[in-house]
Coordinates of C-alpha atoms and ligand atoms in Angstrom, one line a residue:
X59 CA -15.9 10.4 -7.1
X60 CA -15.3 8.7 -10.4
X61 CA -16.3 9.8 -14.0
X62 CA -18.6 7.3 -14.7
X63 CA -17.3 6.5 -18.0
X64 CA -13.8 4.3 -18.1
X65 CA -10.9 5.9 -19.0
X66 CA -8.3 4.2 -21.3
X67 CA -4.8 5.2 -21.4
X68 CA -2.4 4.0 -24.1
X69 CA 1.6 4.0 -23.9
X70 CA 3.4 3.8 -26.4
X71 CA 7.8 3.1 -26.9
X72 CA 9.9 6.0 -25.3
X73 CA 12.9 6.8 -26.2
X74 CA 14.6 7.3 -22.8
X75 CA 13.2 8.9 -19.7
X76 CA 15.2 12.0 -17.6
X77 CA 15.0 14.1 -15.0
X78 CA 14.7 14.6 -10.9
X79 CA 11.3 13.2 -9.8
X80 CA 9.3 12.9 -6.7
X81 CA 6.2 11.2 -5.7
X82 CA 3.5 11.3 -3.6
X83 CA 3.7 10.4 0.0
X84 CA 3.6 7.1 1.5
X85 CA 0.3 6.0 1.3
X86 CA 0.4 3.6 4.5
X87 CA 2.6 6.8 6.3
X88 CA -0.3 8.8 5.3
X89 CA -3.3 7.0 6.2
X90 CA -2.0 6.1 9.8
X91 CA -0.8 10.0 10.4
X92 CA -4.4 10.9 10.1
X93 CA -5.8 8.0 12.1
X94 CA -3.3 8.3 15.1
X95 CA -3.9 12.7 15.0
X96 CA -7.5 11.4 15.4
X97 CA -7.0 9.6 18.4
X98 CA -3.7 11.9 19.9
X99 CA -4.5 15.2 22.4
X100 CA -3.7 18.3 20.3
X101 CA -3.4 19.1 16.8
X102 CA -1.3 17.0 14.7
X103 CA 0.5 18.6 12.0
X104 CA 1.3 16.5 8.5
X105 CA 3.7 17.7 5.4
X106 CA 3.7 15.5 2.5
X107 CA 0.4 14.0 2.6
X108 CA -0.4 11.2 -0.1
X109 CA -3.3 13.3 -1.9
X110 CA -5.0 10.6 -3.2
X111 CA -8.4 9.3 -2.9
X112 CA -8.0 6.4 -0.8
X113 CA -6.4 8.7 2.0
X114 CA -9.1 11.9 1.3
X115 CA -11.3 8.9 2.2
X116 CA -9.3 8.6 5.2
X117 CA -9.8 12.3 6.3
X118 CA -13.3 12.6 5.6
X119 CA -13.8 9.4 7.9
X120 CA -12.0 11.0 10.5
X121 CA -13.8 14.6 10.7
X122 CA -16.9 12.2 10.5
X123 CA -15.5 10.8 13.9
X124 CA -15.3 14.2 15.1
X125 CA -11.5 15.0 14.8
X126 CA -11.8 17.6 12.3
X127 CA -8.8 16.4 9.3
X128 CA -8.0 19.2 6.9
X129 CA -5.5 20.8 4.6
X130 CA -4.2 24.1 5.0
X131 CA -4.0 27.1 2.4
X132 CA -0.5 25.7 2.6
X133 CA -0.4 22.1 1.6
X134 CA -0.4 21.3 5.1
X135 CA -2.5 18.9 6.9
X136 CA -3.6 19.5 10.3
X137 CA -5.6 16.7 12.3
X138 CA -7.9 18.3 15.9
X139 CA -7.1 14.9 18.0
X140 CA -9.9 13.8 20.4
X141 CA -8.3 11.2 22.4
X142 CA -8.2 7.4 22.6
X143 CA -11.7 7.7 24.0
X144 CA -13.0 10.2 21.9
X145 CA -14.1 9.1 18.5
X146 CA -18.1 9.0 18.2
X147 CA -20.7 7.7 16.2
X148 CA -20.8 9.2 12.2
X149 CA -24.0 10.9 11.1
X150 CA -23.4 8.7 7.7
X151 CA -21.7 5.9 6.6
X152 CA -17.9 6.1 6.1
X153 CA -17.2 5.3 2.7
X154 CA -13.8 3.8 2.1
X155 CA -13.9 3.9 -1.8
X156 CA -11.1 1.4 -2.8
X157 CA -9.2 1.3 0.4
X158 CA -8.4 -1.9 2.1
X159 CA -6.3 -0.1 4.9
X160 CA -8.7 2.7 5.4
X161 CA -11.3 0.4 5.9
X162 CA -9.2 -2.0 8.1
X163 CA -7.4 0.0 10.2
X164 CA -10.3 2.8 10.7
X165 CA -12.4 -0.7 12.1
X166 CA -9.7 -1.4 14.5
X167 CA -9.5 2.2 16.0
X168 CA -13.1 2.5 16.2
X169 CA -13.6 -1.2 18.2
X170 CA -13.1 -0.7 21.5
X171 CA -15.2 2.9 21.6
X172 CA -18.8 2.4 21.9
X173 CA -19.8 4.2 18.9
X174 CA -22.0 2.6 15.7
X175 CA -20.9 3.0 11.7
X176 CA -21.3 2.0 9.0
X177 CA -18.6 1.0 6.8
X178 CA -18.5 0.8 2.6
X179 CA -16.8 1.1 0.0
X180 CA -16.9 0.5 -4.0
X181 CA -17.2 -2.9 -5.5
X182 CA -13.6 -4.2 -5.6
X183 CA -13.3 -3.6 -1.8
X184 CA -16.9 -4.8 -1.2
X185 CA -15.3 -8.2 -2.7
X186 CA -12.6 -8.3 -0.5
X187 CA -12.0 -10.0 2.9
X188 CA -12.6 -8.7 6.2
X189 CA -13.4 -11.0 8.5
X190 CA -9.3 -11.1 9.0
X191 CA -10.1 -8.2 11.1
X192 CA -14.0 -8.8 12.1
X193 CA -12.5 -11.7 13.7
X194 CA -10.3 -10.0 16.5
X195 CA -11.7 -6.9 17.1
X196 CA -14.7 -9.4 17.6
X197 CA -12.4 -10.9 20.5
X198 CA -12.1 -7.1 22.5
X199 CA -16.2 -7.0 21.9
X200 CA -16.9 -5.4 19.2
X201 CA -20.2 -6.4 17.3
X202 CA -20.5 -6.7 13.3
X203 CA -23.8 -6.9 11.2
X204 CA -22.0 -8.0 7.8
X205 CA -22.8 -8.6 4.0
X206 CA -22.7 -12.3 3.3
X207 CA -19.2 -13.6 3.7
X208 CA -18.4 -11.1 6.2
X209 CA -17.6 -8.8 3.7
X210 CA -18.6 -4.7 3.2
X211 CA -21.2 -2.8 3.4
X212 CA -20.9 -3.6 7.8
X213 CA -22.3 -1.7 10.2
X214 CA -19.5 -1.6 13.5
X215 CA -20.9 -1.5 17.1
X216 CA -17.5 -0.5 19.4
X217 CA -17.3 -2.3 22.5
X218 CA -18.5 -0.3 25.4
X219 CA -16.1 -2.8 28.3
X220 CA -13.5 -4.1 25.7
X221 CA -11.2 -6.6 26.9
X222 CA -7.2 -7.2 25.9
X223 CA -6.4 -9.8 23.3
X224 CA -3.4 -12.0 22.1
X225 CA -3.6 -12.6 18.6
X226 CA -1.0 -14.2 16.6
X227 CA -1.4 -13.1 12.8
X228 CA -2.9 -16.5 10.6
X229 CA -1.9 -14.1 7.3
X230 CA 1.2 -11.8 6.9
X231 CA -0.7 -9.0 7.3
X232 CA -0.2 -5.1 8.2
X233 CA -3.5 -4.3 7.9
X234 CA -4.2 -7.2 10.6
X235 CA -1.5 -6.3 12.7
X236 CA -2.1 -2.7 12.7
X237 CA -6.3 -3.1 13.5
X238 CA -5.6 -5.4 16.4
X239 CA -2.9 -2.7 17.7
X240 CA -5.4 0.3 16.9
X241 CA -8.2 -1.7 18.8
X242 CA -5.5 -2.0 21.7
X243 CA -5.3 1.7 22.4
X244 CA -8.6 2.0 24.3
X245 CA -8.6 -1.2 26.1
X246 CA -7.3 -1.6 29.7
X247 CA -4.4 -3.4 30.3
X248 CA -2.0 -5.0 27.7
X249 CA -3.0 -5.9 23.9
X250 CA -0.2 -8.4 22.3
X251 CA -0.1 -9.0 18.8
X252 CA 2.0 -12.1 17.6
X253 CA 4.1 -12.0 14.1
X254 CA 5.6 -15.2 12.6
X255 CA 6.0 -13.3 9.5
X256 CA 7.8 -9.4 9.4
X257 CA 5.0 -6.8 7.9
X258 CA 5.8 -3.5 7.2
X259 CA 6.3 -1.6 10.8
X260 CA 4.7 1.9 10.4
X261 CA 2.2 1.5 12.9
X262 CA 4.9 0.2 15.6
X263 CA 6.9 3.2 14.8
X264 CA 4.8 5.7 14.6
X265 CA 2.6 5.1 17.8
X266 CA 6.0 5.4 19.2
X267 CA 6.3 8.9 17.7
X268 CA 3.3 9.1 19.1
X269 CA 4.3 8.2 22.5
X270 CA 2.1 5.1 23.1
X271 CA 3.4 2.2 25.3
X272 CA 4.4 -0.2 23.0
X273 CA 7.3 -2.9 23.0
X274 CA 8.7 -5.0 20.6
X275 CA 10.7 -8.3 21.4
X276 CA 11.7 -11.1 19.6
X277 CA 9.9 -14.8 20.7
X278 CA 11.5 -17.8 18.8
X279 CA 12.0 -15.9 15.6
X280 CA 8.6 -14.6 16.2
X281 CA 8.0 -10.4 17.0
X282 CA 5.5 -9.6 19.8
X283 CA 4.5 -6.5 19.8
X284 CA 2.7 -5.2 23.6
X285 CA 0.4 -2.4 23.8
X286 CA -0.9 -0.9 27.3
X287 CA -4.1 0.6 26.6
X288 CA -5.8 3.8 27.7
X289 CA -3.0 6.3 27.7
X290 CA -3.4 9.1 26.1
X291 CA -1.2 10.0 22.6
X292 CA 0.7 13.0 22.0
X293 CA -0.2 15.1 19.1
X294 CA 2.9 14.9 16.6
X295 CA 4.3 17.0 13.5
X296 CA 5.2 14.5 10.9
X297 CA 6.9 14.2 7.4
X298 CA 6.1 11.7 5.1
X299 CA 8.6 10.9 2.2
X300 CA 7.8 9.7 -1.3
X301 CA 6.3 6.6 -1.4
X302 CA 8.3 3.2 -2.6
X303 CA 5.7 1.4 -4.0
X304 CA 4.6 4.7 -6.0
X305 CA 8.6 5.0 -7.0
X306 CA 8.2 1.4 -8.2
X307 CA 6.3 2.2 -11.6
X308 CA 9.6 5.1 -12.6
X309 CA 12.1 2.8 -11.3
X310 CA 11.2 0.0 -13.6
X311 CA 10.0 2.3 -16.8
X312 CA 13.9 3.9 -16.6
X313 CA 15.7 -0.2 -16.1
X314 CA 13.7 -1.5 -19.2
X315 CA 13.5 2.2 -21.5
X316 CA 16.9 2.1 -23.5
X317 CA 18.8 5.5 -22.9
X318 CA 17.2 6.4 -19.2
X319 CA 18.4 8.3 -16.6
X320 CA 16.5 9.4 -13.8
X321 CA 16.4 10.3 -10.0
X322 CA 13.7 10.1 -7.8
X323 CA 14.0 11.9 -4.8
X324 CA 13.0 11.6 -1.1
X325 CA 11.9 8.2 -1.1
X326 CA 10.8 6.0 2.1
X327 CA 13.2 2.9 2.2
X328 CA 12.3 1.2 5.4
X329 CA 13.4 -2.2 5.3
X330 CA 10.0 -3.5 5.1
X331 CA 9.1 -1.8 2.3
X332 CA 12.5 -2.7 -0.2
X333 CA 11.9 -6.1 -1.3
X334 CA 11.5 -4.6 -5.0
X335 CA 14.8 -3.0 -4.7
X336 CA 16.6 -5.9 -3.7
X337 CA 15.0 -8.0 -6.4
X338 CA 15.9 -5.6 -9.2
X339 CA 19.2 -5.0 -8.0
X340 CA 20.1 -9.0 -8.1
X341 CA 18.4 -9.0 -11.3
X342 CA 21.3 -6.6 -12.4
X343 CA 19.6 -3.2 -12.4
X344 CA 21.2 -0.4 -12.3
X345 CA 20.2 1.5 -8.8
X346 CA 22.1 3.7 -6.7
X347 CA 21.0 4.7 -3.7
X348 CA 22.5 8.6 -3.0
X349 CA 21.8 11.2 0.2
X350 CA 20.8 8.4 2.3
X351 CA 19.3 10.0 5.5
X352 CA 17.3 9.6 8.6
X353 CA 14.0 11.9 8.4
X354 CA 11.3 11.4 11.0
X355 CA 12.8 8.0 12.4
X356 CA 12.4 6.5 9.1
X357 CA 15.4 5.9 6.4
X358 CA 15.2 7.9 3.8
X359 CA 17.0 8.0 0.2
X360 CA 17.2 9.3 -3.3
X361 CA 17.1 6.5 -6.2
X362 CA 19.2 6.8 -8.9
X363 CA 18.3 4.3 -12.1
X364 CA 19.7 3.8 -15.2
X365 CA 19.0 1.5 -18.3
X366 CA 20.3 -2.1 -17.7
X367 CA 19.8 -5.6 -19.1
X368 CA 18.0 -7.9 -16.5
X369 CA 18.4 -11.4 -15.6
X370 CA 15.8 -13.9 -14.5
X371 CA 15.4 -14.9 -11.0
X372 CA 13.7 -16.8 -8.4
X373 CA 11.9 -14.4 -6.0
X374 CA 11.7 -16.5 -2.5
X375 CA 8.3 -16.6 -0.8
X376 CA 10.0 -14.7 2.5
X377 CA 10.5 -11.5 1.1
X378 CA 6.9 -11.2 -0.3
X379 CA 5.9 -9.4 2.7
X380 CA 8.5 -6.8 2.1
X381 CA 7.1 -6.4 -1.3
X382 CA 3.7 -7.3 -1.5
X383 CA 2.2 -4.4 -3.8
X384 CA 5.3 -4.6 -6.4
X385 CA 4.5 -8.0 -7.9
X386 CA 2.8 -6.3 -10.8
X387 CA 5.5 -4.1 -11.9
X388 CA 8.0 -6.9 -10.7
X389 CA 6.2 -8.7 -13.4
X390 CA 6.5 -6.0 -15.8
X391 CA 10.1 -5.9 -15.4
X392 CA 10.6 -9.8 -16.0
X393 CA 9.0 -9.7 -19.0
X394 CA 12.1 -7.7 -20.0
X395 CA 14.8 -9.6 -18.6
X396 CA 16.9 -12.3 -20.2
X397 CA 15.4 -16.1 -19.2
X398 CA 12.6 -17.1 -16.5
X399 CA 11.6 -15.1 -13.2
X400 CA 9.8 -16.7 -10.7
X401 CA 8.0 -15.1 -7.5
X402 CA 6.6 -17.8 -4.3
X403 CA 5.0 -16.8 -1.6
X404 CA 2.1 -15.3 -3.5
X405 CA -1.5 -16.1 -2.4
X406 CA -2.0 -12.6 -1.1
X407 CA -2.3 -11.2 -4.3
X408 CA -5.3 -13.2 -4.4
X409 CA -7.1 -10.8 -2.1
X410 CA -5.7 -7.4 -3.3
X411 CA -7.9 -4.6 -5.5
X412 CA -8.3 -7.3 -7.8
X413 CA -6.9 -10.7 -8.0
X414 CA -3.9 -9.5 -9.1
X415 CA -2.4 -12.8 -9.9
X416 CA -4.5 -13.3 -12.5
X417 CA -4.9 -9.9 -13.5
X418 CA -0.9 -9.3 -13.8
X419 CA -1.0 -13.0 -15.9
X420 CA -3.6 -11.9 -18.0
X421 CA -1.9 -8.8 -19.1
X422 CA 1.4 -10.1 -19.7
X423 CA -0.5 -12.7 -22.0
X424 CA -2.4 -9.8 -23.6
X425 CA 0.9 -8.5 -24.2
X426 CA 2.4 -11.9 -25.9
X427 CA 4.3 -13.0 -22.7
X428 CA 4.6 -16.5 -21.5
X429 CA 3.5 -17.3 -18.6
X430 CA 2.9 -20.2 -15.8
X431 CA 1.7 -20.0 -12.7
X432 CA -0.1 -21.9 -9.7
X433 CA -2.2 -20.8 -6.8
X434 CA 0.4 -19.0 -5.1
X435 CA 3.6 -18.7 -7.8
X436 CA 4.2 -16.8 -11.2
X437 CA 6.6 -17.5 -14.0
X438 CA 7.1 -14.9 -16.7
X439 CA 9.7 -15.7 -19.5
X440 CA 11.3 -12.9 -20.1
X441 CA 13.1 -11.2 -23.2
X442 CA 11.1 -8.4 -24.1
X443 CA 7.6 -8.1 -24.1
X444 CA 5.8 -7.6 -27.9
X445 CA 2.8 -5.6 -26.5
X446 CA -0.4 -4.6 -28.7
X447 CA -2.6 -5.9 -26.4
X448 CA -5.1 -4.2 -23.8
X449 CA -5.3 -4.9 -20.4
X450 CA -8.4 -5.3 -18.1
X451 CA -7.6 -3.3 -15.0
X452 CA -10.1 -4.4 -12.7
X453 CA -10.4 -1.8 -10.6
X454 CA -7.0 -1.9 -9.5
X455 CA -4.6 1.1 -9.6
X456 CA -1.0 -1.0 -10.1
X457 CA -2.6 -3.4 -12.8
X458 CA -3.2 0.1 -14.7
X459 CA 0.5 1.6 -14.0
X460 CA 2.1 -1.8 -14.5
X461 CA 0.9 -1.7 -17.8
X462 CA 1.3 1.4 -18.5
X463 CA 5.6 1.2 -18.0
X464 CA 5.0 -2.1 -19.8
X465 CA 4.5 0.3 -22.8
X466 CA 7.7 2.4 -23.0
X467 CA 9.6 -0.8 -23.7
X468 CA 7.4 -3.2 -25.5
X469 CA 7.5 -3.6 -29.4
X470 CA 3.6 -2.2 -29.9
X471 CA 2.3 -0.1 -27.7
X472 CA -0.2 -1.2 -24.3
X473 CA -3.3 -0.3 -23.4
X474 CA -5.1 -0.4 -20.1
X475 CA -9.4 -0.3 -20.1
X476 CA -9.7 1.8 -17.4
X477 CA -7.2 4.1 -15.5
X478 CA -9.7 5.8 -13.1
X479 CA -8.3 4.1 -9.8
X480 CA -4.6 5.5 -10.8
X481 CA -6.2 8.5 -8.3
X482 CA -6.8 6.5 -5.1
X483 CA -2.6 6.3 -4.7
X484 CA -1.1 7.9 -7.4
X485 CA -2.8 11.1 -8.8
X486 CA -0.7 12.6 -11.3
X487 CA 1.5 9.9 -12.5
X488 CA 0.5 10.2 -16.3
X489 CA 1.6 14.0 -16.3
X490 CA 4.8 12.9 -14.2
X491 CA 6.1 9.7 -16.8
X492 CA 5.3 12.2 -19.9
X493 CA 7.4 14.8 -18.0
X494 CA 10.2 12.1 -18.2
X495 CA 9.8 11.3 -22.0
X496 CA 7.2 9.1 -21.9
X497 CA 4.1 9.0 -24.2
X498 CA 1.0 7.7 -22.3
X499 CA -2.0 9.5 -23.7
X500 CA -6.4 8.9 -23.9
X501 CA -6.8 5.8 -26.1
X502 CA -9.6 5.9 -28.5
Ligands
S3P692 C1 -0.7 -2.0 3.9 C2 -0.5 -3.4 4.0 C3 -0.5 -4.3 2.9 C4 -0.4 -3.6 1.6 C5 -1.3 -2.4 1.5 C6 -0.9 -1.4 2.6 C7 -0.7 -1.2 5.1 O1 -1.7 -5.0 3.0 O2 -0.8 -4.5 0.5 O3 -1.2 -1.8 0.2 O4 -0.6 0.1 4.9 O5 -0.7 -1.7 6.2 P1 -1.9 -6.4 3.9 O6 -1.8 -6.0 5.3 O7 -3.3 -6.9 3.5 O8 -0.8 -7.3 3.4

């Protein structure tokens, strides 16, 4: 799928960015539009598909299951459903690439059918953990033969009688959430899943769509979230707006460039998914949101940014959840503002497409930034970041974009070893930036 050869990018100061953007769907949106078709009666029908690799992976798995995922001569995505019941075994393994939720969810639909696959993917998700999911799905009766740790390559063997489960989440999780719910849809009777901790709610909301039985109520603070198994889903025609944490890397390359101005249009902005927003708005950036709008069940807005001067501030470990893949650019931004920014609540990032703790601490010292941090908190002194340095990206997509904004505002320009995984989530975002002003280019 890759070139084999790494491919550096360098950015280098901008001068102000302009224009009306968008950006690619929402990559969660995306992947569970294609799973839940999979499993609905009928043909679902998808506009504004995240093109990316990490959700083509998600398609091919699909059609591999026998519910045929493709794109029309017209951009359009249409999904042949086979039913709750209806998935069976793959001819070959399903190869996830770099996707953590592919992977994840795809193992929860496929649980409770009894059908046998094998599951991989590329080195930075063969590193990562997946016994948070082995775990339950273990509970309805599904069988795993793992790598050591519990990790990929696995070969799944669905349970043929599954049985309901409770599970109360032990990590803030989506992916978690959302296998245990997936794994609920072909078990008889009622599958609860138990959240101390708010995760992004596409799953929830979009079985609704799809007319599953699902409730959610609060407990003590706590969501429980009820599925009743082994009715059938209706096939759906779906939306999917521009993704946040995609509009994440413009936002923070217009608040830091001196002189921007830009829009970005028809962006998701569930609550679960705005932490970053908030953040940079206390930290004095300049944001409007304009046209905001239902679409789809879903909140749905245009962002309008503009050059400000940041302040430091303490990001609380609560809202992590709510902004979990925006740390690196979060960072990013810090590193511009006036005094100390500090972000609890971390130890996920530990477990990402790279540790991105350490990769985002790395980089910023590459780039002549202070930093401090512990196992699950980061401190980045801010007041503009020199640059000159190059970043190792380590097979992780944000590491590579962070770094790349870092450049329009630092002193010297950045440079990032590798931007090959910019495709799994965010194809064309060189050619978009440089549409705005911005000069990223090869590296020699
Ligand atoms: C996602 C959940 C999050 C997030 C990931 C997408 C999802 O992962 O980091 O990019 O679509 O459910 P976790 O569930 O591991 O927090």
């Amino acid at each position: 799928m890759h070139s084999s050869a790494p491919l550096p990018l360098r950015s280098a100061r901008a001068s102000g960015l302009t224009g009306r953007i968008r950006v690619p769907g929402d990559k969660s949106m995306s992947h569970r539009a294609l799973m839940f078709g999979a499993v609905a009666i009928g043909e679902t029908v998808i506009r504004g598909l995240l093109e990316a690799e990490d959700v083509i992976n998600t398609a091919r798995a699909m059609t591999a299951l026998g519910a045929a995922a493709a794109r029309g001569s017209d951009g359009v995505w249409r999904v042949q459903g086979v039913g709750v019941a209806g998935l069976t075994s793959p001819a070959a393994a399903l190869d996830f690439g770099n996707s953590g939720t592919g992977v994840r969810l795809a193992m929860g639909l496929m649980a409770t059918t009894p059908l046998t696959a094998r599951c991989v993917g590329d080195a930075s998700l063969s590193r990562r953990p997946m016994g948070r999911v082995t775990t339950p799905l273990a509970q309805f009766g599904a069988r795993f033969e793992t790598a050591e740790g519990g990790r990929l390559p696995l070969t799944l063997l669905g349970a043929r009688d599954p049985v309901p489960i409770t599970y109360t989440l032990p990590v803030a999780s989506a992916q978690v959430k959302s296998a245990v719910l997936l794994a609920g849809l072909n078990t008889p009777g009622i599958t609860t899943v138990i959240e101390p901790t708010p995760t992004r709610d596409h799953t929830e909301r979009m079985l609704q769509g799809f007319g599953a039985k699902i409730a959610v109520t609060r407990v003590d603070g706590a969501r429980h979230i009820a599925l009743e198994g082994q009715h059938e889903l209706k096939a759906q025609s779906l939306d999917v707006p521009g993704d946040p944490s995609s509009a994440a890397f413009p936002m923070v390359a217009a608040l830091i460039t001196e002189g921007s101005d830009i829009v970005i249009e028809n962006i998701l902005l569930n609550p679960t998914r705005t932490g970053l927003i908030d953040t940079l708005v206390e930290m004095g950036g300049d944001i409007v949101i304009e046209n905001r709008r239902l679409a789809g069940g879903e909140d749905v807005g245009d962002l309008h940014v503009r050059h400000a001067r940041l302040q430091g501030v303490r990001v609380p470990p609560e809202r992590a959840p709510s902004m979990i893949d925006e740390y690196p650019i979060l960072s990013v931004a810090a590193s511009f503002a006036e005094g100390t920014t500090r972000m609890e609540g971390l130890e996920e990032l530990r477990v990402k497409e790279s540790d991105r703790l350490a990769a985002v601490e790395a980089g910023l010292q590459a780039n002549g930034v202070s930093t401090r941090s512990g196992r699950d908190w980061l401190e980045v002194t801010g007041g503009g970041a020199p640059g000159g340095g190059t970043v190792v990206t380590h097979m992780d997509h944000r590491i590579a974009m962070s770094f790349l904004v870092m450049g329009l505002a630092a002193r010297h320009a950045t440079v990032v070893d590798d931007s090959r995984f910019i495709a799994t989530s965010f194809p064309d975002f060189t050619g978009l930036l440089n549409g705005m002003g911005a000069k990223i280019a090869a590296a020699q």
